XYZ file of C-alpha atoms in Angstrom:
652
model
C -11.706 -55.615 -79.877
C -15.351 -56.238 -79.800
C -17.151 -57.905 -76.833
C -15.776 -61.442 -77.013
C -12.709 -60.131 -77.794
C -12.528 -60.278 -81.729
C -10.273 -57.667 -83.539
C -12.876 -55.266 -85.158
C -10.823 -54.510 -88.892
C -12.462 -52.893 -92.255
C -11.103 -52.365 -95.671
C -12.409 -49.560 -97.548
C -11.963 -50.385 -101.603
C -12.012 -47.870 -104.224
C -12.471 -47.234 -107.967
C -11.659 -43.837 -108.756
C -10.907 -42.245 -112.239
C -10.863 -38.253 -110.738
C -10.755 -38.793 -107.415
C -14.454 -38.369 -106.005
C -14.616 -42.114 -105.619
C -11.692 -41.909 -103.462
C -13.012 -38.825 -101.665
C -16.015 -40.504 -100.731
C -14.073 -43.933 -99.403
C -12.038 -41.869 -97.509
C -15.208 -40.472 -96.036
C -16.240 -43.696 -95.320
C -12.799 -44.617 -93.631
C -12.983 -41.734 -91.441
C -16.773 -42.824 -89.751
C -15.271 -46.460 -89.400
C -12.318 -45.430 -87.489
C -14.745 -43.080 -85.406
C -16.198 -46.357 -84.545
C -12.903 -47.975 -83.134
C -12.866 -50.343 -86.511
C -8.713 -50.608 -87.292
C -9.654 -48.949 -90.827
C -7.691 -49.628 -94.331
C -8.883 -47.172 -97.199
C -7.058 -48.390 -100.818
C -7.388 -48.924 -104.494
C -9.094 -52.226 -105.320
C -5.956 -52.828 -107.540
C -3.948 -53.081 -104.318
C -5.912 -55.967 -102.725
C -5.613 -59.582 -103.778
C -9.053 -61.066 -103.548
C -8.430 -63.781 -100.995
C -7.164 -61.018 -98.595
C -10.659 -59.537 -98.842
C -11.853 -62.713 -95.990
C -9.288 -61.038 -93.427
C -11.103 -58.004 -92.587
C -13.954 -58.191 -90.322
C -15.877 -55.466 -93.242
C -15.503 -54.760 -96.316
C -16.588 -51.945 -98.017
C -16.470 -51.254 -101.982
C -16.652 -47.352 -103.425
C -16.706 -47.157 -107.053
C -17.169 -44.694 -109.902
C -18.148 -45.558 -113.316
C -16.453 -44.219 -116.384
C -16.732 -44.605 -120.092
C -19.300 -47.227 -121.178
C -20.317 -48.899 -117.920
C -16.519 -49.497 -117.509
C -14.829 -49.921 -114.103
C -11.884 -47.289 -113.616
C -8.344 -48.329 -114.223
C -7.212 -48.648 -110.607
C -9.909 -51.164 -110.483
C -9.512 -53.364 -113.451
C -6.792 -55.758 -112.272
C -9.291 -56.784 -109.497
C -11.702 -56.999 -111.849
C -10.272 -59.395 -114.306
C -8.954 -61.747 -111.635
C -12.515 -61.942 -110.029
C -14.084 -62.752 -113.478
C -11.646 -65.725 -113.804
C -13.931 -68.676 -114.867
C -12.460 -71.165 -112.509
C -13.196 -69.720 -109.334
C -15.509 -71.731 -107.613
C -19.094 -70.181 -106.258
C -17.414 -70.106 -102.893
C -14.240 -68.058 -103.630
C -15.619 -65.560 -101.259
C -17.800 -67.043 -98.973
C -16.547 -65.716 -96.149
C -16.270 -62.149 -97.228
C -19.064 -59.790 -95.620
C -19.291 -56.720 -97.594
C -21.240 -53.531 -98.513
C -20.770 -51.213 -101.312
C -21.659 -47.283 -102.526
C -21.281 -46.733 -106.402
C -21.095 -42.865 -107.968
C -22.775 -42.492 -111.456
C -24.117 -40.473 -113.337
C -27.623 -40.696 -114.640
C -27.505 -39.248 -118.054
C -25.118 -41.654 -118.814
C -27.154 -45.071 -120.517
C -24.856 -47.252 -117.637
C -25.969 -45.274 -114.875
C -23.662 -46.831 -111.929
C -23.059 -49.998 -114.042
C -19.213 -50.585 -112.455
C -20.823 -51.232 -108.630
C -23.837 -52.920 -110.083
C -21.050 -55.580 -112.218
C -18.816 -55.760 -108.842
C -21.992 -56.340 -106.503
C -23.265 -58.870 -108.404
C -20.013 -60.466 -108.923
C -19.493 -60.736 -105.140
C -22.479 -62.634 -105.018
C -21.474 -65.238 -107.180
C -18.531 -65.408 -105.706
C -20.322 -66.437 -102.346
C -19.699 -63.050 -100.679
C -21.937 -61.782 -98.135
C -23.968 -58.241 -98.310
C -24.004 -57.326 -94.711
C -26.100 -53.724 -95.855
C -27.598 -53.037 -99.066
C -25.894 -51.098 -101.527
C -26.036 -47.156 -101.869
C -26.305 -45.229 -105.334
C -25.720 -41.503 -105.932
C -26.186 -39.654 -108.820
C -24.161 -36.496 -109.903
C -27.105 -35.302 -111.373
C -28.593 -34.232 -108.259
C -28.390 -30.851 -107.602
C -27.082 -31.441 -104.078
C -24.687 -33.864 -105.501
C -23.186 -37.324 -104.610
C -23.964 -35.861 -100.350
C -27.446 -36.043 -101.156
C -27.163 -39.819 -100.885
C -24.179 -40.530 -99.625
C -24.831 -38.837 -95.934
C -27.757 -40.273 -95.557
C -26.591 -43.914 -96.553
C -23.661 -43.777 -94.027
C -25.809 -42.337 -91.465
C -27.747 -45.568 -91.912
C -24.655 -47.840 -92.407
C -23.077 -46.228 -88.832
C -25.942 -47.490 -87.412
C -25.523 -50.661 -87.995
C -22.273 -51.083 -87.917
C -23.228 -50.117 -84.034
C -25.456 -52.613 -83.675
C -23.523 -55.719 -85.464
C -19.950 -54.949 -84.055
C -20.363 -53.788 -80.807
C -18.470 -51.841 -78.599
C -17.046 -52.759 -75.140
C -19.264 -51.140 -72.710
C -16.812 -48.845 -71.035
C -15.564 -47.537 -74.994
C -17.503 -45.201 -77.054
C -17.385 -43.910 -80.573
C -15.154 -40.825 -81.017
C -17.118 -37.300 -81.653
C -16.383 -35.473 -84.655
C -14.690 -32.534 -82.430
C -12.201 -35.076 -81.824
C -8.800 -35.514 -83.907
C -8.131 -38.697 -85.855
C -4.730 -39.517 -85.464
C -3.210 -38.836 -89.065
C -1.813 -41.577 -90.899
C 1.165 -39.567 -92.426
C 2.337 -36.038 -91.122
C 5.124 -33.388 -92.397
C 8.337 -33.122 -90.557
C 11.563 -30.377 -91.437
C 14.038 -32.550 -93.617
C 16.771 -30.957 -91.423
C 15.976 -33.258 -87.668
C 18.034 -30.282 -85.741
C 15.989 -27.637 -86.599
C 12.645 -29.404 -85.814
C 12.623 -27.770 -81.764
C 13.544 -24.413 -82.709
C 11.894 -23.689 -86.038
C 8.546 -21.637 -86.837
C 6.414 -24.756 -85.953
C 6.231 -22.266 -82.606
C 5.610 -19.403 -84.360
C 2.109 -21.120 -85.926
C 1.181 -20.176 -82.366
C -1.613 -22.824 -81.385
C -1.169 -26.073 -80.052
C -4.861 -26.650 -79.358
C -3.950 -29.287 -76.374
C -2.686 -31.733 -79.380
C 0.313 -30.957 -80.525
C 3.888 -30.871 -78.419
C 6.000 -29.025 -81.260
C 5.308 -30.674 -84.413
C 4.418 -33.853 -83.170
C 0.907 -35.268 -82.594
C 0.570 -36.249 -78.412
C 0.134 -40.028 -77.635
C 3.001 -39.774 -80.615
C 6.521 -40.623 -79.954
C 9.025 -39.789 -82.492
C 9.916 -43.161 -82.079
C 6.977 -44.800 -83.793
C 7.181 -43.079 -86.677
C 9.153 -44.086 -89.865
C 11.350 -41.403 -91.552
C 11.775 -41.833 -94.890
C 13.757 -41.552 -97.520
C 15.293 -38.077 -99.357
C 16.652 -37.457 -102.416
C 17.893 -33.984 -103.882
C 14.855 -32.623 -105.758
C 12.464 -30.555 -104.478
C 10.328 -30.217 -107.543
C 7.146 -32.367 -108.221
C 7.379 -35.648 -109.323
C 4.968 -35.943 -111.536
C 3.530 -40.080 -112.047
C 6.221 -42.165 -114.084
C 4.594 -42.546 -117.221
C 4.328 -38.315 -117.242
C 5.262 -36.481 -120.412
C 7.199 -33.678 -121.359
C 4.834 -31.329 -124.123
C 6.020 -28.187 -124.971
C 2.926 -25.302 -125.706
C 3.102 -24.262 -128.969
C -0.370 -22.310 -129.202
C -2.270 -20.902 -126.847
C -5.023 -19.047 -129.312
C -8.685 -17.670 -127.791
C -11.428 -19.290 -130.638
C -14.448 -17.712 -129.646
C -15.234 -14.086 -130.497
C -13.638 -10.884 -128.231
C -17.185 -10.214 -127.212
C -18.446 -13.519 -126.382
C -18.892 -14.238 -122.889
C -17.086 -17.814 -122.304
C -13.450 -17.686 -123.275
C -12.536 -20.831 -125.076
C -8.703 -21.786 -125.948
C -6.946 -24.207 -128.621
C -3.681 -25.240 -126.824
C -1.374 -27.315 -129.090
C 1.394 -28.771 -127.379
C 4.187 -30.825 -128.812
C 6.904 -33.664 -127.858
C 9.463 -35.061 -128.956
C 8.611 -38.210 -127.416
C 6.339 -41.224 -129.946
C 2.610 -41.346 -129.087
C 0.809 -43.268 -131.220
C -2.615 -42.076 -129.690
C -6.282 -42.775 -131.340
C -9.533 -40.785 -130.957
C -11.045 -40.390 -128.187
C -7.730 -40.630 -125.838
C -7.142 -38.116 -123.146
C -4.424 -35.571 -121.516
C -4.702 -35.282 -117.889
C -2.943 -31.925 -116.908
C -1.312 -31.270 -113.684
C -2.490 -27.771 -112.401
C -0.848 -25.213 -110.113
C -2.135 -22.776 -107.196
C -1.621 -19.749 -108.351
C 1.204 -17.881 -106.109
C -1.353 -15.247 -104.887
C -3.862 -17.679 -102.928
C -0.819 -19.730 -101.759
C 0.635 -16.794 -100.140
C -2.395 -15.955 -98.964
C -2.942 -19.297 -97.184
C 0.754 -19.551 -95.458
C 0.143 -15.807 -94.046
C -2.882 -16.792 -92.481
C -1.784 -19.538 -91.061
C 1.226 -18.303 -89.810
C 3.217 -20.318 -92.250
C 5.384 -17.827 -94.175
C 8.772 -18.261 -91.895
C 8.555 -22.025 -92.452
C 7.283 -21.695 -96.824
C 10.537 -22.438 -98.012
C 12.061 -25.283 -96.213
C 12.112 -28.546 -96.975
C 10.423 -30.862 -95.669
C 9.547 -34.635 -95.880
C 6.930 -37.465 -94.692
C 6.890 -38.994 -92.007
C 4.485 -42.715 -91.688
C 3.131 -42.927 -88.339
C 2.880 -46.321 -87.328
C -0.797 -47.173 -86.647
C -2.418 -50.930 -86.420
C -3.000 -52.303 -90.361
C -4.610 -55.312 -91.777
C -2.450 -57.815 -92.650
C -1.317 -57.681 -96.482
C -3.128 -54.277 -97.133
C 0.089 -51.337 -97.411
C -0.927 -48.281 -95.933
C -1.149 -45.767 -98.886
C 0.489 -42.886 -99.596
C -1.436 -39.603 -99.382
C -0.359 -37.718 -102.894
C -0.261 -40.139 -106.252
C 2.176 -37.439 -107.692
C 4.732 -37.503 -105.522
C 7.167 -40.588 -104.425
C 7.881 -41.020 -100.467
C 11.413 -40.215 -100.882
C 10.386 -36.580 -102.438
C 12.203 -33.615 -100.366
C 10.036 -30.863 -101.214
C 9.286 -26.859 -99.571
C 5.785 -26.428 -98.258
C 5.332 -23.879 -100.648
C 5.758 -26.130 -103.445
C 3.547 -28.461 -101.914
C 0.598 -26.245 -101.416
C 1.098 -24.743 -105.641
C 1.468 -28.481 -107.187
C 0.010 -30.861 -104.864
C -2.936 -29.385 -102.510
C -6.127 -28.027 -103.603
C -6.764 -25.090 -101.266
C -9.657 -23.985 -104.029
C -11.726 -26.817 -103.927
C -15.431 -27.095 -102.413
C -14.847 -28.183 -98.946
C -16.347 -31.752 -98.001
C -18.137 -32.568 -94.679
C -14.594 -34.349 -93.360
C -12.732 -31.026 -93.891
C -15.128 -28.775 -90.925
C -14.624 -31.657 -88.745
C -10.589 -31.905 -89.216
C -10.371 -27.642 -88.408
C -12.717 -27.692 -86.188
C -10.086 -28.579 -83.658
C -8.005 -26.020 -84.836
C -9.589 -23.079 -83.072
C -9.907 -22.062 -79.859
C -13.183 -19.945 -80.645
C -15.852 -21.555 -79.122
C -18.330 -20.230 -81.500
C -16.474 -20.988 -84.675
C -15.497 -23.991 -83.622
C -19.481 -24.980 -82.756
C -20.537 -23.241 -86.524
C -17.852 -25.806 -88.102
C -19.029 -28.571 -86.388
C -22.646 -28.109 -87.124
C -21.939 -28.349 -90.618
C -20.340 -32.100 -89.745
C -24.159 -33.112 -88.614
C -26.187 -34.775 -90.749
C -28.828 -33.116 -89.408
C -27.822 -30.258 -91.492
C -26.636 -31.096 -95.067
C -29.063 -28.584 -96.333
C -27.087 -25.764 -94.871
C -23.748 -27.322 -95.808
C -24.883 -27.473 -99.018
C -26.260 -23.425 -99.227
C -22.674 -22.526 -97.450
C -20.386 -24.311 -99.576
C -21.527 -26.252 -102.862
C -24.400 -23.354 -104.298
C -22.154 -20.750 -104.074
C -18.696 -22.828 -104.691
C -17.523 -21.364 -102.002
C -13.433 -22.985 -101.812
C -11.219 -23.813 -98.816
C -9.114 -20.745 -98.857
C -12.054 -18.855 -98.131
C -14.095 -20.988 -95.341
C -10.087 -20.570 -93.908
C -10.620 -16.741 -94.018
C -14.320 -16.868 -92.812
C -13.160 -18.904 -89.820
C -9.866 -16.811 -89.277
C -9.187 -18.318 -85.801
C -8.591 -21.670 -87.304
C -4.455 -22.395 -87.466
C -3.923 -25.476 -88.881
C -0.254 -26.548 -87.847
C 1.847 -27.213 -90.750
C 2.533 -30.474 -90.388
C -1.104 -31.712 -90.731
C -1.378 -29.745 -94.506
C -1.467 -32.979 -96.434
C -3.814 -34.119 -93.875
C -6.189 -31.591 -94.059
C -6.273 -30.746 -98.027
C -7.296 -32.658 -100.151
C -4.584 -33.714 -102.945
C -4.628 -30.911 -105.813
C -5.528 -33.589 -109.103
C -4.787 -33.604 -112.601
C -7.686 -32.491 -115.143
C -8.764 -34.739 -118.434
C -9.087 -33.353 -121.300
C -9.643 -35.043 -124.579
C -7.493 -34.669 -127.203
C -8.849 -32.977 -130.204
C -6.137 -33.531 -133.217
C -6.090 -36.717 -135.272
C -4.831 -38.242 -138.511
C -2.129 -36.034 -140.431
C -2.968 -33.487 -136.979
C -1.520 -35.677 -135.180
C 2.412 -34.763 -136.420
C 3.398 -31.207 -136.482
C 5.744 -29.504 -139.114
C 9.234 -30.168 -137.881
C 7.622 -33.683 -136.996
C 7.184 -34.101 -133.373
C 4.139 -35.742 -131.224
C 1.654 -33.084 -131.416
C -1.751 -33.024 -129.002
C -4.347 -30.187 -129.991
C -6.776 -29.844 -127.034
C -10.025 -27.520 -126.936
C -10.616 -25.668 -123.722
C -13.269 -23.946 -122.025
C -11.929 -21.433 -119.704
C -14.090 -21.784 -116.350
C -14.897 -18.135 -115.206
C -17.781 -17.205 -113.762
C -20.064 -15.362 -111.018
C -21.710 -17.099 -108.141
C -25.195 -16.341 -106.163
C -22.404 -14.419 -104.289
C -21.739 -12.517 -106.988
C -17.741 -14.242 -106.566
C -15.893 -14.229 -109.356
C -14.804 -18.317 -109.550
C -12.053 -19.672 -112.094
C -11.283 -23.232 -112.503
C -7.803 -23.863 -111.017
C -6.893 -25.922 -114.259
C -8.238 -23.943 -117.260
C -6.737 -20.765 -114.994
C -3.547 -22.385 -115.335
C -3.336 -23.543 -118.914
C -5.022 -19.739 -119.986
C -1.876 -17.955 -118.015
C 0.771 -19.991 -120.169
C 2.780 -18.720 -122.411
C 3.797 -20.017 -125.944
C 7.162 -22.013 -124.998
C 6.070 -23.500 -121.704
C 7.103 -26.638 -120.946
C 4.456 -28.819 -118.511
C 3.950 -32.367 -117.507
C 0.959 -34.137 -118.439
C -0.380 -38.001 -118.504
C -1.377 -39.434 -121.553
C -4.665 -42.533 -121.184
C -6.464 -44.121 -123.834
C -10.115 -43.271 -123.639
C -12.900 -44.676 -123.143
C -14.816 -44.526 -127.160
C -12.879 -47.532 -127.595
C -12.833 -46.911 -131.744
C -11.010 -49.334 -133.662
C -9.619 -49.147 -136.949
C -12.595 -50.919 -138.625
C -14.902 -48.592 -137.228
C -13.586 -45.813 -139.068
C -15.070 -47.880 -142.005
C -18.296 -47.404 -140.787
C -21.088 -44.842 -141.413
C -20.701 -43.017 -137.764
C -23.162 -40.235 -137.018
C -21.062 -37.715 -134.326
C -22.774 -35.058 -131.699
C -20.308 -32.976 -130.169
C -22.198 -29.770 -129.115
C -19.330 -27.525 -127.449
C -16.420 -28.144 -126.155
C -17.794 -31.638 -126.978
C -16.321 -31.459 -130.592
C -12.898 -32.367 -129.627
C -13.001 -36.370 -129.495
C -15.410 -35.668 -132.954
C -12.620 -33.653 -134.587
C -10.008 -36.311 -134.044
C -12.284 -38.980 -135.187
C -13.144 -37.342 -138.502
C -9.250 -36.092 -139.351
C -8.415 -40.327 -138.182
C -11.175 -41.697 -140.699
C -9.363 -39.691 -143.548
C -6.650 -40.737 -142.927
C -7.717 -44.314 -142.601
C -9.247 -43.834 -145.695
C -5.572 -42.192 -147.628
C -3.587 -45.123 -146.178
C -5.982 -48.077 -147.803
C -6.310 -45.761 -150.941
C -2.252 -45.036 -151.049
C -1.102 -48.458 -152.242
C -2.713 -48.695 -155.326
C -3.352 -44.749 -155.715
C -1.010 -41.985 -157.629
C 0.433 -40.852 -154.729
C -1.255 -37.252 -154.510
C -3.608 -39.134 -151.860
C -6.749 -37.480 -153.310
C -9.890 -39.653 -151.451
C -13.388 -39.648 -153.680
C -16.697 -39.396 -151.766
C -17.339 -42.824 -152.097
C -14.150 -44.209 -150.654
C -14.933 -43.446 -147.075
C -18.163 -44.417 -145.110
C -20.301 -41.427 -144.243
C -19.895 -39.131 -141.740
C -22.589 -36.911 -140.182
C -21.259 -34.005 -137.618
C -24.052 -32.413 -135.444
C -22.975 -29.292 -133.859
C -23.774 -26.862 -131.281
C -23.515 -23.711 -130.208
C -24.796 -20.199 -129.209
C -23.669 -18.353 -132.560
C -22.022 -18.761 -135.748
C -19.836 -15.672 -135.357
C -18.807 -16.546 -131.632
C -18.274 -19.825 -131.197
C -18.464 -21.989 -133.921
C -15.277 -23.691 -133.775
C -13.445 -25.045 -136.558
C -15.947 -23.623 -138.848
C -13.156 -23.024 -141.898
C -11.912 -27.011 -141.326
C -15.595 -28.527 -141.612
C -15.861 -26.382 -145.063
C -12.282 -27.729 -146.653
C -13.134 -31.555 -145.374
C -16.575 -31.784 -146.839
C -14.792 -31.210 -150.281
C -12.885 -34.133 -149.482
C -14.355 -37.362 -147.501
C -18.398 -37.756 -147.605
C -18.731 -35.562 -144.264
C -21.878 -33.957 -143.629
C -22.258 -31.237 -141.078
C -25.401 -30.115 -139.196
C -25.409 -27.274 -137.121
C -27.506 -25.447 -134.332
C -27.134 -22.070 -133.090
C -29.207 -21.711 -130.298
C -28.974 -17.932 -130.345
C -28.797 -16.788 -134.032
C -32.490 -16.717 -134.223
C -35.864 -16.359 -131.978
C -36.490 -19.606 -131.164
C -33.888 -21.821 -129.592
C -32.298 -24.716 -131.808
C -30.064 -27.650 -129.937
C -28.967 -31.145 -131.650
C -31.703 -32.562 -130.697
C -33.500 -31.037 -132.616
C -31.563 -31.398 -135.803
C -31.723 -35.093 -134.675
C -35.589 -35.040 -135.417
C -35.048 -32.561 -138.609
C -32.755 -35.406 -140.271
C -34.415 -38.254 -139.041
C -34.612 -40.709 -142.118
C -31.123 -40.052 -142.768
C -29.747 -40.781 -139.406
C -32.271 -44.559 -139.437
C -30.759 -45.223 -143.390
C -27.621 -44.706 -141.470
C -27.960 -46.595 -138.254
C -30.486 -49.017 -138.570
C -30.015 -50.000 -142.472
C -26.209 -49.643 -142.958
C -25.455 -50.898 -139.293
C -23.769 -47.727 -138.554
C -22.172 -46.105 -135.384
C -23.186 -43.321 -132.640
C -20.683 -40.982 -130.464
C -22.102 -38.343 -128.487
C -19.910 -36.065 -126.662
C -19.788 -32.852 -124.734
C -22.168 -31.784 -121.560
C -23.057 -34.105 -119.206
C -26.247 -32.586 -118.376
C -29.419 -32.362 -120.204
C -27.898 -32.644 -123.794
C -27.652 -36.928 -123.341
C -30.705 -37.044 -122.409
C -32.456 -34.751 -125.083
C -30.216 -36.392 -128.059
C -31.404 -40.096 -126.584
C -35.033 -39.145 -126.909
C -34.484 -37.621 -130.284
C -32.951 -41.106 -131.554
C -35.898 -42.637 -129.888
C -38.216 -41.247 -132.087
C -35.886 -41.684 -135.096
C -36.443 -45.509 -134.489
C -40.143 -45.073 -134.150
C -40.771 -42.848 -137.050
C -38.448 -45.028 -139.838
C -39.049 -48.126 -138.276
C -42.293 -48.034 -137.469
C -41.254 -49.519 -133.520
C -43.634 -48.637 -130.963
C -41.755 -46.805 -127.501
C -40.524 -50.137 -126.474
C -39.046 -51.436 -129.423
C -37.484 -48.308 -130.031
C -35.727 -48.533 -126.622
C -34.885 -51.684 -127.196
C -33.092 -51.447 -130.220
C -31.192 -48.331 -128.786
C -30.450 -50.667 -125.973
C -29.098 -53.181 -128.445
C -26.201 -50.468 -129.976
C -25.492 -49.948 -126.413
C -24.634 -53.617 -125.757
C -22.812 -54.193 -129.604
C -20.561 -51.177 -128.928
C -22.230 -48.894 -131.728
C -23.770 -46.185 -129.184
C -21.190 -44.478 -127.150
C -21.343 -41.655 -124.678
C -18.305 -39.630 -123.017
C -19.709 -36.742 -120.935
C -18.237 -34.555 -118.870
């Protein structure tokens, strides 16, 4: 309650695709509650719009992904705001603020908060602070902005919802009561187990239960016999039926072509996606449970418990892990391989939650300095610049003992990894005629400032599997959004890298585009002239033709078959440096013929960091050299391909 006796609430709205959107709202959530605010953090998908006048605040975290597109836990909302019958006062009595994530080599730099903001407005809603932007450019990341801006925001939430004068915002060295906490599935056992053996209490904890907690309040839910992960509903079965290195022996990056195969029907287009569901590997997992005492308690089951906490009326109280349902029975060991991330670079929330895990004064004062905003810059040099993970700030601070059930509390949820799928066409059906998904993968492995060896828990994963291996992935349509006129089109591709992938399904989907219109009234032997398929221009990079030029042998065979040019830079074979960009500039009257006289198309895929903006430039001066533009009308005509869907941009 505030000073005249008003109930103080705040929804905190997301739009996630990978989960930094959520990170950050949960962030946000976290400083609200610290402010006595009764504090809802959940997808916008979840929220009707009128329920958005209940809460005293409302504040709206979003990501952008694809072309300026709003992520899919979003777009529900979305369309039922954009409704043209809602009246200019729909919300009027909605006070809001709002933090969008972007990315600024992307054309739509933060375009999904800018569409919602503005929206809101129309709509009648009321900006109560003005909206924050980060960029994942910056070297410091999305903190660089986001600290500051709730710093700010804190501050006036202070200021416009008061207090009482005998109540005062909670410290960070504090504990936030947890919303949903781990129990043993077996009640009997819960008084004599190894909870005791963890052997810290810290002042909070009377055996596994929270104090100002009765068991009571809390809502058991329910089991069912499985104690394996269940993976989302729409998962899929694959089956790995390669798992082949395509870059040289001596080249330093280790890149993989996984096929995988199912029996299941996917009738997937370029440019679509596999999201793969990664696992801890056993070693750091068993190093985790023996230093925190957790080994005599790994393998039993145990189960969720919701702890019943004030709510906002018609907003559920979320579930912590998307991959598993609340009735899951599952061991803590399986928990911490498939559903925690005990790898990932720790966030600013994470020092403040162990923090009150030790009984160390001075590691318990070192963690909590790096919760000030004071010092970001040294947060940043201790755990982002040398990727320094969880597991090993855990092993730094070794007097921290988290009990167990706080885990899904204190880790952050282990999530799946996109990757876009690289097979199309006649690829797209393997020999005995099942689903088949190629995907092209860079295995992350590398030395920090450190000198730390780091691998990427996902590509670590998918590298260790053997040929036979069954997994569960997700299948989502991308964001290139190609149709099947499109693939009618000239289409000029840049897919330096990795980036190929989306570019090789597109090429292998406009053949066969191309033998299915030709089939009809052809012999049968689906032989495709030149001149029955719009052009196609490839421009690739890499460091060396003999390393890693991938699918060098497949660009020869298909330029015997469809009009397919291919343009390559190997920024290593030679002296002087070569990247697309500057093959851009070499075939410059080709690539205006292409896109300014024949109305043609644009993807550009691969690196999200200075590649973008180098290939951009390039087709700036394309426009100014054939057309004759000056800067602006250059820009503007680029602009123009943005907004008609012919320039398209997935990064990564």
């Amino acid at each position: 309650m505030d000073q005249a006796g008003h109930e103080r609430t705040a929804l905190v709205l997301y739009a996630s695709e990978t989960g930094t959107a959520q990170d950050a709202a949960n962030d946000v959530g976290r400083m609200l509650e610290r402010l006595h605010l009764v504090t809802e953090v959940a997808p916008l998908d979840a929220v009707d719009p009128p329920a958005l006048a209940a809460p005293s605040l409302v504040i709206v975290v979003a990501s952008t992904t694809g072309q300026g597109d709003l992520p899919t836990n979003a777009r529900l909302f979305w369309r039922s705001i954009l409704r043209k019958k809602l009246p200019p006062t729909y919300l009027e009595n909605v006070r809001f603020t709002s933090f969008g994530l972007g990315d600024s080599s992307y054309p739509k730099f933060n375009f999904a908060i800018r569409k919602l903001h503005k929206r809101f407005i129309q709509l009648g809603a009321t900006e109560i602070y003005p909206r924050g932007e980060a960029d994942e450019q910056n070297q410091e990341g999305i903190d660089a902005t986001l600290i500051p801006w709730l710093v700010d925001l804190r501050r006036h939430l202070i200021e416009t919802f008061p207090l009482t004068k005998d109540v005062h915002p909670i410290p960070e060295d504090v504990p936030l009561p947890p919303k949903w906490t781990l129990t043993l599935d077996d009640s009997t056992r819960i008084e004599s187990n190894s909870f005791k053996s963890n052997g810290v209490t810290n002042g909070i904890y009377d055996n596994d239960f929270p104090r100002g907690w009765d068991r009571e309040g809390t809502e058991p839910l329910k089991s069912i016999e499985n104690e394996v992960s269940d993976l989302a509903e729409n998962g899929l079965s694959v089956c790995l039926e390669e798992n082949k290195r395509v870059t040289s022996d001596t080249h330093w990056q280790d890149v993989r072509q996984l096929v995988f195969s199912t029996s299941t029907t996917v009738n997937y287009e370029q440019g679509d996606v596999l999201t793969v569901h990664p696992k801890n590997s056993a070693e750091y997992v068993t190093q985790l449970l023996d230093l925190m005492n957790w080994i005599g308690i790994a393998d039993e089951t145990v189960r969720f418990l919701h702890l019943k906490q004030a709510s906002i009326a018609g907003v559920s109280q979320g579930f912590p892990l998307s991959n598993l349902s609340q009735s899951n029975k599952i061991t803590l060991r399986a928990l911490l391989t498939d559903h925690l991330d005990i790898t990932a670079i720790p966030r600013r929330s994470f020092f403040s939650m162990i923090a009150q895990f030790t009984k160390d004064q001075t590691q318990k004062e070192r963690l909590l300095e790096f919760t000030n905003p004071e010092y970001v810059d040294e947060l940043y040099d201790y755990t982002t610049r040398p990727r320094r993970s969880i597991l090993e700030v855990l092993q730094e601070f070794d007097t921290v003992k988290i009990p167990w059930p706080w885990a899904a509390t204190v880790f952050p949820e282990l999530r799946g990894r996109q990757f876009s799928i690289a097979s199309g066409g006649k690829l797209k059906i393997s020999s005995d005629g099942l689903t088949r998904f190629d995907l092209l993968v860079a295995i992350v492995k590398y030395k920090t400032v450190i000198k730390k060896v780091r691998e990427g828990v996902c590509t670590r994963y998918l590298a260790s599997l053997p040929v036979g291996t069954t997994i569960r992935v997700n299948f989502q349509k991308g964001s290139l959004g190609i149709t099947s006129s499109d693939t009618r089109r000239p289409v000029i591709m840049v897919g330096p890298g990795t980036g190929i992938a989306p570019m090789r399904s597109l090429i292998w989907e406009r053949l066969q585009s191309a033998e299915n219109l030709r089939a009809p009234n052809g012999t049968g032997n689906h032989d495709i002239e030149k001149s029955d398929l719009s052009k196609s221009v490839l421009f690739f990079g890499c460091r060396s033709r003999e390393a890693d030029y991938f699918y060098q042998h497949e660009w020869s065979e298909l330029t015997k078959t469809m009009p397919l040019q291919v343009f390559t830079a190997f920024s290593r074979d030679q002296r002087h440096k070569i990247y697309v960009q500057d093959l851009i500039r070499e075939q410059s009257q080709l690539i205006f013929n292409l896109l300014y006289e024949c109305g043609g198309l644009i993807y550009i895929c691969g690196s999200s960091g200075r590649m973008p903006q180098a290939v951009r430039e390039a087709l700036i001066e394309v426009f100014q050299t054939g057309g004759k533009m000056d800067r602006t009308l250059a820009e503007a005509y680029l602009v123009a391909m943005e907004k008609g869907g012919r320039y398209k941009q997935e990064t990564w």
